[in-house]
Coordinates of C-alpha atoms and ligand atoms in Angstrom, one line a residue:
X1 CA -64.8 63.6 -12.1
X2 CA -65.6 66.2 -9.5
X3 CA -69.3 66.4 -10.6
X4 CA -69.7 63.2 -8.6
X5 CA -69.3 65.0 -5.3
X6 CA -71.1 67.9 -3.7
X7 CA -69.2 71.1 -4.1
X8 CA -69.8 71.8 -0.4
X9 CA -67.8 68.7 0.4
X10 CA -65.0 69.5 -2.0
X11 CA -64.7 73.1 -0.5
X12 CA -64.7 71.7 3.0
X13 CA -61.9 69.2 2.2
X14 CA -59.8 71.9 0.5
X15 CA -60.2 74.2 3.5
X16 CA -59.5 71.5 6.1
X17 CA -56.3 71.8 8.1
X18 CA -56.9 68.7 10.2
X19 CA -58.4 65.5 8.8
X20 CA -58.8 62.3 10.9
X21 CA -59.6 59.0 9.1
X22 CA -60.9 55.8 10.8
X23 CA -60.8 52.6 8.8
X24 CA -62.3 49.2 9.3
X25 CA -62.1 45.9 7.5
X26 CA -64.1 47.2 4.5
X27 CA -61.1 49.2 3.2
X28 CA -59.2 46.0 2.9
X29 CA -62.0 44.1 1.2
X30 CA -60.7 45.1 -2.3
X31 CA -57.3 43.7 -1.3
X32 CA -59.1 40.4 -1.1
X33 CA -59.4 40.2 2.7
X34 CA -62.8 39.1 4.1
X35 CA -64.5 41.5 6.5
X36 CA -66.0 40.4 9.8
X37 CA -69.8 40.9 9.6
X38 CA -70.6 40.8 5.9
X39 CA -73.2 38.1 5.4
X40 CA -71.7 34.8 4.1
X41 CA -68.3 36.2 3.3
X42 CA -67.7 37.7 6.7
X43 CA -65.1 35.9 8.9
X44 CA -67.6 35.8 11.7
X45 CA -70.4 34.4 9.5
X46 CA -69.0 31.0 10.4
X47 CA -67.5 31.7 13.8
X48 CA -68.6 33.8 16.8
X49 CA -66.1 36.4 17.8
X50 CA -66.4 35.3 21.4
X51 CA -65.2 31.8 20.3
X52 CA -62.1 33.2 18.8
X53 CA -61.2 36.7 19.7
X54 CA -61.3 36.7 23.5
X55 CA -58.8 35.7 26.3
X56 CA -61.2 33.1 27.5
X57 CA -61.4 31.6 24.0
X58 CA -57.6 31.4 24.0
X59 CA -57.6 29.8 27.5
X60 CA -60.2 27.3 26.4
X61 CA -58.6 26.3 23.1
X62 CA -55.2 28.0 22.5
X63 CA -54.5 25.8 19.5
X64 CA -57.8 26.8 17.7
X65 CA -57.3 30.5 18.3
X66 CA -53.6 30.4 17.3
X67 CA -54.3 28.5 14.1
X68 CA -57.3 30.8 13.2
X69 CA -55.1 33.8 13.5
X70 CA -52.2 32.0 11.7
X71 CA -54.5 31.5 8.7
X72 CA -55.4 35.2 8.7
X73 CA -51.8 36.3 9.1
X74 CA -50.9 34.3 6.0
X75 CA -53.8 35.9 4.0
X76 CA -53.0 39.4 5.3
X77 CA -49.3 39.0 4.6
X78 CA -50.1 37.9 1.0
X79 CA -52.5 40.8 0.4
X80 CA -51.5 44.1 -1.1
X81 CA -52.7 47.6 -0.5
X82 CA -55.5 48.6 -2.9
X83 CA -56.4 52.0 -4.5
X84 CA -58.2 53.1 -1.3
X85 CA -55.1 52.7 0.8
X86 CA -53.0 54.5 -1.9
X87 CA -55.6 57.4 -2.0
X88 CA -55.1 57.9 1.8
X89 CA -51.3 58.2 1.2
X90 CA -52.0 61.0 -1.2
X91 CA -54.5 62.6 1.2
X92 CA -51.9 62.6 4.0
X93 CA -49.4 64.3 1.7
X94 CA -51.6 67.3 1.1
X95 CA -53.4 67.8 4.4
X96 CA -51.5 69.8 7.1
X97 CA -52.5 67.6 10.0
X98 CA -53.6 64.1 9.0
X99 CA -54.2 61.2 11.4
X100 CA -55.1 57.7 10.3
X101 CA -56.8 55.5 12.9
X102 CA -57.3 51.9 11.9
X103 CA -59.2 49.0 13.5
X104 CA -57.5 46.7 11.0
X105 CA -54.7 44.4 12.1
X106 CA -53.5 43.7 8.5
X107 CA -50.8 46.4 8.3
X108 CA -51.9 47.5 4.8
X109 CA -51.8 51.2 5.6
X110 CA -48.2 51.0 6.6
X111 CA -47.4 48.9 3.5
X112 CA -49.1 51.6 1.4
X113 CA -46.7 54.1 3.1
X114 CA -49.0 56.1 5.2
X115 CA -46.8 57.6 7.9
X116 CA -49.1 58.5 10.8
X117 CA -51.0 55.3 11.4
X118 CA -52.6 54.6 14.8
X119 CA -53.4 50.9 15.3
X120 CA -56.4 50.6 17.7
X121 CA -56.6 46.8 17.6
X122 CA -53.0 45.8 17.3
X123 CA -51.3 44.1 14.4
X124 CA -51.4 40.4 13.4
X125 CA -47.8 40.5 12.3
X126 CA -46.7 41.0 15.9
X127 CA -46.7 38.3 18.5
X128 CA -46.6 38.6 22.3
X129 CA -46.4 36.3 25.4
X130 CA -49.9 35.6 26.8
X131 CA -48.4 35.5 30.4
X132 CA -46.0 38.5 30.3
X133 CA -48.0 40.6 27.8
X134 CA -44.7 41.5 26.3
X135 CA -43.5 41.3 22.6
X136 CA -41.8 38.2 21.3
X137 CA -39.9 38.5 18.0
X138 CA -38.4 35.0 17.7
X139 CA -39.0 31.7 19.3
X140 CA -38.0 28.0 18.8
X141 CA -40.2 26.1 16.5
X142 CA -40.6 22.9 18.6
X143 CA -43.8 21.8 17.1
X144 CA -45.8 23.3 20.0
X145 CA -49.0 25.0 18.8
X146 CA -49.2 27.7 20.1
X147 CA -45.4 28.1 20.4
X148 CA -43.9 29.0 23.7
X149 CA -42.3 32.2 25.0
X150 CA -38.5 31.9 25.1
X151 CA -38.3 33.9 28.3
X152 CA -41.0 32.3 30.5
X153 CA -42.3 29.3 28.6
X154 CA -45.8 30.8 28.5
X155 CA -48.0 30.5 25.4
X156 CA -47.6 33.0 22.6
X157 CA -50.5 34.9 21.1
X158 CA -51.1 37.4 18.3
X159 CA -50.5 41.1 19.4
X160 CA -54.1 42.1 18.7
X161 CA -56.8 43.5 21.0
X162 CA -59.4 40.8 21.8
X163 CA -62.9 41.5 23.0
X164 CA -62.9 42.3 26.7
X165 CA -59.3 43.7 26.4
X166 CA -58.4 47.3 26.7
X167 CA -57.2 49.2 23.7
X168 CA -53.5 50.4 23.9
X169 CA -53.8 53.5 26.1
X170 CA -51.7 55.8 23.9
X171 CA -53.5 54.7 20.7
X172 CA -56.9 55.4 22.3
X173 CA -55.8 58.8 23.7
X174 CA -54.4 59.8 20.3
X175 CA -57.6 58.6 18.6
X176 CA -59.9 60.5 21.0
X177 CA -57.9 63.7 20.6
X178 CA -57.8 63.3 16.8
X179 CA -61.5 62.9 16.7
X180 CA -62.2 65.9 18.9
X181 CA -59.8 68.3 17.1
X182 CA -60.3 67.6 13.5
X183 CA -62.1 69.7 10.8
X184 CA -63.1 66.5 8.9
X185 CA -63.6 62.9 10.1
X186 CA -63.7 60.1 7.6
X187 CA -65.2 56.7 8.6
X188 CA -64.3 54.2 5.9
X189 CA -65.3 50.6 5.7
X190 CA -66.5 50.0 9.2
X191 CA -69.9 48.8 10.5
X192 CA -69.5 51.0 13.5
X193 CA -70.3 48.3 15.9
X194 CA -67.2 47.7 17.9
X195 CA -66.5 50.1 20.8
X196 CA -64.8 52.3 21.7
X197 CA -63.8 52.9 18.1
X198 CA -67.4 53.2 17.0
X199 CA -67.9 56.3 19.1
X200 CA -65.2 58.4 17.5
X201 CA -67.3 59.6 14.6
X202 CA -70.0 60.8 16.9
X203 CA -67.4 62.6 19.0
X204 CA -66.1 64.4 15.9
X205 CA -69.7 65.3 14.9
X206 CA -70.5 66.6 18.3
X207 CA -67.5 68.9 18.2
X208 CA -68.6 70.4 14.9
X209 CA -66.4 68.4 12.5
X210 CA -67.8 67.4 9.1
X211 CA -68.2 63.6 9.0
X212 CA -67.9 61.5 5.8
X213 CA -69.1 57.9 6.0
X214 CA -67.9 55.7 3.1
X215 CA -69.5 52.2 3.3
X216 CA -71.6 49.7 1.5
X217 CA -74.4 49.7 4.0
X218 CA -75.2 53.4 4.1
X219 CA -77.8 55.3 2.0
X220 CA -76.2 58.2 0.0
X221 CA -76.9 61.5 1.7
X222 CA -75.3 64.9 1.9
X223 CA -76.2 67.3 4.7
X224 CA -74.3 70.3 5.9
X225 CA -72.1 68.3 8.3
X226 CA -72.7 64.6 7.4
X227 CA -72.0 63.0 4.0
X228 CA -72.8 59.3 3.4
X229 CA -71.3 57.7 0.3
X230 CA -72.4 54.2 -0.6
X231 CA -69.5 53.0 -2.8
X232 CA -66.5 50.7 -2.7
X233 CA -63.7 52.6 -1.0
X234 CA -61.2 51.5 -3.7
X235 CA -63.3 53.4 -6.3
X236 CA -64.6 56.4 -4.4
X237 CA -61.6 57.4 -2.4
X238 CA -59.2 57.9 -5.4
X239 CA -61.9 59.9 -7.2
X240 CA -62.6 62.0 -4.1
X241 CA -58.9 62.8 -3.5
X242 CA -58.5 63.7 -7.2
X243 CA -61.6 65.9 -7.1
X244 CA -60.7 67.7 -3.9
X245 CA -56.9 68.0 -4.4
X246 CA -56.1 67.7 -8.1
X247 CA -52.4 68.2 -7.4
X248 CA -52.4 65.2 -5.0
X249 CA -53.4 62.9 -7.9
X250 CA -50.0 63.4 -9.5
X251 CA -48.2 62.2 -6.4
Ligands
LIG1 C1 -62.8 47.5 25.3 C2 -58.9 42.4 16.7 C3 -62.9 48.0 27.7 C4 -59.1 40.9 16.8 C5 -61.2 43.3 17.2 C6 -69.0 50.0 25.0 C7 -67.8 50.6 25.4 C8 -66.6 49.9 25.5 C9 -66.6 48.5 25.2 C10 -67.8 47.9 24.8 C11 -69.0 48.7 24.7 N1 -70.0 47.8 24.3 C12 -69.5 46.6 24.1 C13 -68.2 46.6 24.4 C14 -67.3 45.4 24.3 C15 -66.7 45.2 23.0 C16 -67.6 45.5 21.8 O1 -67.5 46.6 21.2 N2 -68.4 44.6 21.4 C17 -69.2 44.7 20.3 C18 -69.3 43.4 19.5 C19 -70.6 45.3 20.7 N3 -65.5 46.0 22.9 C20 -64.3 45.6 23.4 O2 -64.3 44.5 24.0 C21 -63.1 46.4 23.2 N4 -62.4 46.5 24.5 O3 -63.7 48.2 25.1 O4 -62.2 47.4 26.6 C22 -63.8 46.9 28.2 C23 -63.2 45.8 28.8 C24 -64.0 44.8 29.3 C25 -65.4 44.9 29.2 C26 -66.0 45.9 28.5 C27 -65.2 47.0 28.0 C28 -62.1 45.7 22.3 C29 -62.6 45.7 20.9 C30 -61.6 45.1 19.9 C31 -61.9 43.7 19.5 N5 -60.9 43.3 18.5 N6 -60.2 42.9 16.3 C32 -59.6 40.3 15.5 O5 -59.4 40.9 14.5 O6 -60.1 39.2 15.6 S1 -62.6 43.9 16.6 C33 -62.8 43.6 15.0 O7 -64.0 44.3 14.6 C34 -61.8 44.1 14.0 O8 -60.8 44.8 14.6 C35 -62.6 45.0 13.1 O9 -61.8 45.9 12.5 C36 -63.5 45.5 14.1 C37 -64.7 46.3 13.6 O10 -65.2 45.6 12.5 P1 -65.2 46.4 11.1 O11 -63.8 46.8 10.8 O12 -66.2 47.5 11.2 O13 -65.6 45.3 10.1 P2 -67.1 44.8 9.7 O14 -67.0 43.5 9.0 O15 -67.9 44.8 11.0 O16 -67.7 46.0 8.8 C38 -67.1 46.1 7.5 C39 -67.8 47.3 6.9 O17 -67.2 47.6 5.6 C40 -69.3 46.9 6.6 O18 -70.1 48.0 7.0 C41 -69.3 46.8 5.0 O19 -70.5 47.3 4.5 C42 -68.2 47.7 4.6 N7 -67.5 47.4 3.4 C43 -67.3 46.1 2.9 N8 -66.6 46.2 1.7 C44 -66.4 47.5 1.5 C45 -66.9 48.3 2.6 N9 -66.9 49.6 2.6 C46 -66.2 50.2 1.6 N10 -65.7 49.6 0.6 C47 -65.7 48.3 0.5 N11 -65.1 47.7 -0.6

């Protein structure tokens, strides 16, 4: 199995003390969840993000935005972690300092049992008050769509980061530090368009880390510091973890 991967990459992974992983919607594709920008299947092939994932969109049409996210909450809740998610659990178990950064809001890394997960864009399973910007766990189902905050009567919204909104301060600080201080940075299943998450891989590269891009729209390449692997994450990650850390495969 390990003949698939450059020996330099396997040696680098085995030596690595600190590995940071950034994931995007592509890692959940093999769990049956659509990504954002893939042609046709992408969620945003039919909608524009600015019509759905911004505070102004919510102010314009709160019902549309609430119902769009409710649809995706149902799909994400029904989805299960796939072999790519499970491979990252095994990687976390064998790497001394492992940090998993995700742009995804589906909670699949936590359901796969990764421990150190940093959610950069929030989590669709959580709800907050649009007015107070504070969490709301339960509310009366009065038929209002969106439902209303039990404290102030304001509209409820998903606890995700919309375009034009700041990322959670602590999450972004942790992500920046984890990108700067790692020996290896994986970028898995992300188109690398959305900032500030998209800059993390470059920050790692500029600090001398080895960067591994796993995606379907890269051309395979292996240079001293940058590896590009064009393959479905659900196939390549289990094989790479097994090749680099044979003991991890048994976990
Ligand atoms: C902010 C939650 C400060 C809601 C999302 C420069 C600096 C700072 C900001 C900006 C900047 N330039 C522009 C901005 C503004 C904006 C931005 O980045 N716009 C983009 C469109 C240019 N950023 C922001 O607004 C951020 N806030 O910076 O605050 C600020 C404030 C005011 C004004 C300016 C700045 C907030 C961004 C967060 C937005 N929220 N999601 C929701 O889910 O609806 S973003 C959304 O995109 C998701 O979180 C998603 O995760 C994320 C990134 O998409 P990807 O995950 O990469 O998914 P995509 O479909 O694009 O790609 C999937 C990839 O997987 C593909 O490459 C595909 O080939 C691959 N793939 C598919 N299948 C597989 C696979 N790979 C492997 N295996 C497979 N099986």
